[in-house]
CSV table of C-alpha atoms and ligand atoms in Angstrom, one decimal:
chain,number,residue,atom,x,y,z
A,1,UNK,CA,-6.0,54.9,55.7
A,2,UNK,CA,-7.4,52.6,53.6
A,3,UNK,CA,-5.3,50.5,51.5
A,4,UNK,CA,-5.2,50.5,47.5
A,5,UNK,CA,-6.3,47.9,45.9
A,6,UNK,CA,-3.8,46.6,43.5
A,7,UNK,CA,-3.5,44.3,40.4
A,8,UNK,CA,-0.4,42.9,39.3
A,9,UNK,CA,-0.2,41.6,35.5
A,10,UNK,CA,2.7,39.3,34.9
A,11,UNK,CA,3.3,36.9,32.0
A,12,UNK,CA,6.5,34.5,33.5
A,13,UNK,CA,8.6,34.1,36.6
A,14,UNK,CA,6.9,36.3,38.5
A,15,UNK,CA,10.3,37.8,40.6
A,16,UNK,CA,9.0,41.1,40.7
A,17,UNK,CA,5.2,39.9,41.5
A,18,UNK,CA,6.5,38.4,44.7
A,19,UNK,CA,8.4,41.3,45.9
A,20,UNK,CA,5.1,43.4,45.7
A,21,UNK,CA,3.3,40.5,47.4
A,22,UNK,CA,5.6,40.6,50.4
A,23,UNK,CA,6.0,44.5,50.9
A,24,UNK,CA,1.6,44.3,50.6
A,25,UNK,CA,2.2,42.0,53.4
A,26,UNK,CA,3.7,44.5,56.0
A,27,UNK,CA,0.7,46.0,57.8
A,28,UNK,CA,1.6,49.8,57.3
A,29,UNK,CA,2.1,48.9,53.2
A,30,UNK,CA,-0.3,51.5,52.0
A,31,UNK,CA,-1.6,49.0,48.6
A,32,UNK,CA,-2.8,45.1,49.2
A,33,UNK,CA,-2.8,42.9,46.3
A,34,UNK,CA,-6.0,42.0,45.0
A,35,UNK,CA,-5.4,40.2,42.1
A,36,UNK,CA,-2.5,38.4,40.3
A,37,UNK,CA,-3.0,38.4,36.4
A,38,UNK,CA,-1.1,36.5,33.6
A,39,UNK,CA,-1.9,36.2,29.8
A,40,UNK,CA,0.0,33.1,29.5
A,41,UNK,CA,-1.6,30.4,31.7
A,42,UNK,CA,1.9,28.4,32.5
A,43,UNK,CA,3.4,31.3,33.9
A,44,UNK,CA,5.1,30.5,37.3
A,45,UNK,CA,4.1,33.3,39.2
A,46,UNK,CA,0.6,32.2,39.2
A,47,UNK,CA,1.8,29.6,41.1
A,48,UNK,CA,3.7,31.6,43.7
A,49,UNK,CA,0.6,34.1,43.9
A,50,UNK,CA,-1.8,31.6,44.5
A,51,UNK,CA,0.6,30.0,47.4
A,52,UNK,CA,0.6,33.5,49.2
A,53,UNK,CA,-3.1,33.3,49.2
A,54,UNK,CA,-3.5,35.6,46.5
A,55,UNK,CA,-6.5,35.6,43.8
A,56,UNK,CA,-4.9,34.5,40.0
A,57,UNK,CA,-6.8,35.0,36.7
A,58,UNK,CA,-5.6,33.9,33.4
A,59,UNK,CA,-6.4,36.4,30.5
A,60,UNK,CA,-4.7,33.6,27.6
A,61,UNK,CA,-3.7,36.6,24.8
A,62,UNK,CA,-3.7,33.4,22.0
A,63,UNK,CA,-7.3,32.5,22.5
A,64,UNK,CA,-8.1,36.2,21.2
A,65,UNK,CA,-5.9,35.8,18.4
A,66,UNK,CA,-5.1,39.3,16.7
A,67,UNK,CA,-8.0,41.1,18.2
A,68,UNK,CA,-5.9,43.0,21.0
A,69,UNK,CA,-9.5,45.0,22.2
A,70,UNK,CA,-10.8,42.0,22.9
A,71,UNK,CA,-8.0,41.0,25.4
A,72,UNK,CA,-8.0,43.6,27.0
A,73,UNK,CA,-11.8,44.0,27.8
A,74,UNK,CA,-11.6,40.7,29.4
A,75,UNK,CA,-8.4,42.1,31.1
A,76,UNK,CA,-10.7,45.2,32.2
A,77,UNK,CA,-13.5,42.8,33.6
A,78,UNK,CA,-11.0,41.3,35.8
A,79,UNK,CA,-9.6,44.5,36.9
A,80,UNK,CA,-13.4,45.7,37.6
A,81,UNK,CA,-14.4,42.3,39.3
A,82,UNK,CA,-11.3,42.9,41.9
A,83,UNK,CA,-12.4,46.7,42.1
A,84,UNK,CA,-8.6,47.5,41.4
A,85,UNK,CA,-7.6,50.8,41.7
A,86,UNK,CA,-3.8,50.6,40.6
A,87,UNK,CA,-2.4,48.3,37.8
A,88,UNK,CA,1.2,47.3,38.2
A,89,UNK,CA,3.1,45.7,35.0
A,90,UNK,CA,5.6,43.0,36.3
A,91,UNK,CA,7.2,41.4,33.7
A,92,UNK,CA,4.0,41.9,31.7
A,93,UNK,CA,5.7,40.7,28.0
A,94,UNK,CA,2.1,42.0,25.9
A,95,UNK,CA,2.0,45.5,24.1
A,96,UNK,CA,-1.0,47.2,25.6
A,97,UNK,CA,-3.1,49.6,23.2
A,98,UNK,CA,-3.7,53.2,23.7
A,99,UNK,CA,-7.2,52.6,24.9
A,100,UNK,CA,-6.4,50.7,27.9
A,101,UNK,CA,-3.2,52.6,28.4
A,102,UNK,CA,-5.3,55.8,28.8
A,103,UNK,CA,-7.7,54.6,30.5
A,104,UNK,CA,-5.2,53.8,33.7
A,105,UNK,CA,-3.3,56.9,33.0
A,106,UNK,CA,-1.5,57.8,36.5
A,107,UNK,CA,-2.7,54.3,38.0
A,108,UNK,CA,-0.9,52.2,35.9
A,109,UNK,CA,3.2,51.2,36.7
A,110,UNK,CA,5.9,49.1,35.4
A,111,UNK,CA,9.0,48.2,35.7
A,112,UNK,CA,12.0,48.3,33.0
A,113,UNK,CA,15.0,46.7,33.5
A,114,UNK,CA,17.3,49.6,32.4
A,115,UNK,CA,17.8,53.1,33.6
A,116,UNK,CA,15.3,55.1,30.9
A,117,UNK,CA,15.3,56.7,28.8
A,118,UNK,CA,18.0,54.3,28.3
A,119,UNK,CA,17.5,50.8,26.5
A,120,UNK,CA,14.1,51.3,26.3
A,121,UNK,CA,12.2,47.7,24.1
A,122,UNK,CA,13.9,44.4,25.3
A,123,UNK,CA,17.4,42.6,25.5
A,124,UNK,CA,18.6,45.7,27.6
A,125,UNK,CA,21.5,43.8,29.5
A,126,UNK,CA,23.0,43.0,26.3
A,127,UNK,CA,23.0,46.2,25.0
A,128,UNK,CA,24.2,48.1,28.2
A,129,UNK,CA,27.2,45.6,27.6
A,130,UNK,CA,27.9,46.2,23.9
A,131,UNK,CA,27.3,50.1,25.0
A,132,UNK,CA,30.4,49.7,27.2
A,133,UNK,CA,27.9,51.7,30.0
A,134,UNK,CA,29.6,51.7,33.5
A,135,UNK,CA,26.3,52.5,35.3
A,136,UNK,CA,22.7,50.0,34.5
A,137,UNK,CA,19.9,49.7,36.1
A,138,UNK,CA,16.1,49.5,36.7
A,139,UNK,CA,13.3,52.1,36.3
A,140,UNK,CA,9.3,52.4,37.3
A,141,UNK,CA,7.4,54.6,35.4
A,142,UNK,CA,4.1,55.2,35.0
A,143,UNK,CA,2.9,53.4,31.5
A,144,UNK,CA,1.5,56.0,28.5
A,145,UNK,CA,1.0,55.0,24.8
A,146,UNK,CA,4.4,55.0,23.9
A,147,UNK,CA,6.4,52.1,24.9
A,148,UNK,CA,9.2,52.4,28.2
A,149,UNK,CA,8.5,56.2,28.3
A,150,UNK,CA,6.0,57.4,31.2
A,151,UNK,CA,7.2,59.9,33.8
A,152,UNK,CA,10.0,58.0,35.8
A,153,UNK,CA,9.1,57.2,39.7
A,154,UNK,CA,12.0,55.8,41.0
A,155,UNK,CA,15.2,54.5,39.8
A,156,UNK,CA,18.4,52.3,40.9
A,157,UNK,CA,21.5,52.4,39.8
A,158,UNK,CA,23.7,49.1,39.5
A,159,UNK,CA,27.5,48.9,38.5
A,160,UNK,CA,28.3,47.0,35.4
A,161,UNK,CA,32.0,45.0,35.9
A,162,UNK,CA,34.4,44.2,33.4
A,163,UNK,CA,33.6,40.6,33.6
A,164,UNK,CA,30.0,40.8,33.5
A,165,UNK,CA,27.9,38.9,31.0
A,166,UNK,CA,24.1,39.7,30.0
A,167,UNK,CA,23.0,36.7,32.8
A,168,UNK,CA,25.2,38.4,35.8
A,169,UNK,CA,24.1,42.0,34.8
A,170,UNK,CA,20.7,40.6,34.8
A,171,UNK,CA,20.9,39.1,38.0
A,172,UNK,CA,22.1,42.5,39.8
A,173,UNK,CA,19.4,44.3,38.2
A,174,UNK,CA,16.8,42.1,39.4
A,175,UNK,CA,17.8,42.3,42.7
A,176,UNK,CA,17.4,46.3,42.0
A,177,UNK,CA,14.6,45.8,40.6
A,178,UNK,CA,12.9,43.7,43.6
A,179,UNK,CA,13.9,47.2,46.0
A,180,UNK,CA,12.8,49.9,43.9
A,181,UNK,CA,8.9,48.2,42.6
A,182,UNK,CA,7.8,48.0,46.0
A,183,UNK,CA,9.2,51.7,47.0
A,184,UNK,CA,7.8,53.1,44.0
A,185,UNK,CA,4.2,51.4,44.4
A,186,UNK,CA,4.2,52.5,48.1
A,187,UNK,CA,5.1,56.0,46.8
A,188,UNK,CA,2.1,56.0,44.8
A,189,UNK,CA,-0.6,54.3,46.4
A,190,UNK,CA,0.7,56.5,49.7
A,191,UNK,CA,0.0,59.8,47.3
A,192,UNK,CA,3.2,60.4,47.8
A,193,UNK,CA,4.0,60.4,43.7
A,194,UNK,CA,2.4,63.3,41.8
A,195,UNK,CA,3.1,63.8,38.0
A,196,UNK,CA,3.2,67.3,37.1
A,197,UNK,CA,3.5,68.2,33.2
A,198,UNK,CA,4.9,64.6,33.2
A,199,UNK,CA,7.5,64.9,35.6
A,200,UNK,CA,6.8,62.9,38.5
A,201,UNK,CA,7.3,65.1,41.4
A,202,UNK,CA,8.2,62.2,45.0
A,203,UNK,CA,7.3,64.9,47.8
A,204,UNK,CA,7.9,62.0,50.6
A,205,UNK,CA,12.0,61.7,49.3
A,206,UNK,CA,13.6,65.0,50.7
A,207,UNK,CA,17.4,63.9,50.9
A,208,UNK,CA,19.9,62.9,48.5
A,209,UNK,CA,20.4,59.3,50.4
A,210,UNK,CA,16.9,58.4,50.1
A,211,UNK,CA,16.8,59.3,46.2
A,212,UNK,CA,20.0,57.4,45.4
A,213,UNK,CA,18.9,53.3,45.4
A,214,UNK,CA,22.1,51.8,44.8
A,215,UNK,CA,21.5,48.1,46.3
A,216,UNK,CA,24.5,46.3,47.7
A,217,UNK,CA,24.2,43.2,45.3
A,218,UNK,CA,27.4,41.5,46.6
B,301,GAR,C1,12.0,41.7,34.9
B,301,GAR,O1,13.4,41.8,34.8
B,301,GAR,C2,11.3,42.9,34.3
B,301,GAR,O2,12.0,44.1,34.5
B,301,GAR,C3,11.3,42.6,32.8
B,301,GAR,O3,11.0,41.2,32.8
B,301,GAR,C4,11.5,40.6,34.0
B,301,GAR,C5,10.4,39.8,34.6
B,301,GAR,O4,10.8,39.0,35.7
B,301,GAR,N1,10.4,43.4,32.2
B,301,GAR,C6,10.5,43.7,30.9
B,301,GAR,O5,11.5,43.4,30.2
B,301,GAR,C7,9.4,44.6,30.3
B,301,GAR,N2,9.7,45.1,29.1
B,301,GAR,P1,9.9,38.6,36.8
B,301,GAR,O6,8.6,38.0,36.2
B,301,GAR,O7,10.6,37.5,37.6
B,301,GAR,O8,9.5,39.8,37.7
């Protein structure tokens, strides 16, 4: 089967990015990564993409100013020029507007690092903390309008420990985090993740063990 062609839009370290990059690299991976964007041109991951090989494109949100559909037309041109066929948000720190948004409905991913509808917006560690929750983690979800709240694909769940500050927690998450984006992106460019009345329906996980992603982080 052919793979899908896959864009991944980043804006920083670009953790996530390379975790996509090296599950596109096993040959029965059903997406390839066709382009790496970022809309800040010193973000690292650029760096990391472009070492694997990987065409990078810099979509600089400031030179645009307000003018957000502006942006994101140049953001489209890249997409079309790469012939993507799946966006994936990794990390992606810019508000996209409902045009766009819509436009990628079902082909468009990202990942949040709490377990939605939990914590949705940012600083999610430290508020998982001053919740006193026992259980954190990381979501993918297909991206609508409405910010951290698209039909969930996959989540993982990661203990929170008594000593833990918002740096630790983080840390445990984003090793989550680098297990479930790759799963989740296989699930969908496989066809194996179908949203139905926005509830995404994973016909390839049958058994409780393979919906439960609890990584060992120790
Ligand atoms: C990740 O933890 C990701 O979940 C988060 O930013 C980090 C990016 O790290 N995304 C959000 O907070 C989106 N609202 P990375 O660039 O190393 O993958």
């Amino acid at each position: 089967m052919a793979k899908r062609r896959v864009a991944i839009l980043i804006s920083g370290r670009g953790a996530n990015m390379a975790a996509l990059i090296a599950a596109a690299n096993q040959p029965d991976y059903p997406a390839e990564i066709a382009v790496v964007l970022s809309n800040r041109p010193d973000a690292a991951g650029l760096k990391r993409a472009a070492a694997e090989g990987i065409a990078t494109a810099i979509v600089d949100h400031a030179r645009f100013g307000r003018d957000r559909e502006a942006f994101e037309q140049a953001v489209q041109a890249v997409l079309d020029a790469h012939r993507v066929e799946i966006v994936c948000l990794a990390g992606f720190m810019r508000l996209l507007t409902p045009g766009l948004v819509t436009r990628w409905s079902g082909r468009m991913l990202n990942i949040h690092p709490a377990l939605l509808p939990s914590f949705k917006g940012l600083h999610t560690h430290e508020r998982a903390l001053a919740a006193g929750v026992k259980i954190h983690g990381a979501t993918v979800h297909f991206v609508v309008p409405d910010v951290d709240s698209g039909p969930i694909i996959a989540q993982a769940a990661v203990p929170v420990l008594d000593d833990d500050t918002a740096d630790a927690l983080a840390a445990r998450v984003l090793f989550a985090e680098l297990r479930i984006y790759p799963l989740a992106l296989g699930l969908v460019a496989a066809g194996q993740s179908t949203i139905t009345a926005g509830i995404v329906h994973n016909t390839a996980i049958t058994t409780p063990s393979a919906q439960l992603i609890v990584p060992d982080a120790d």
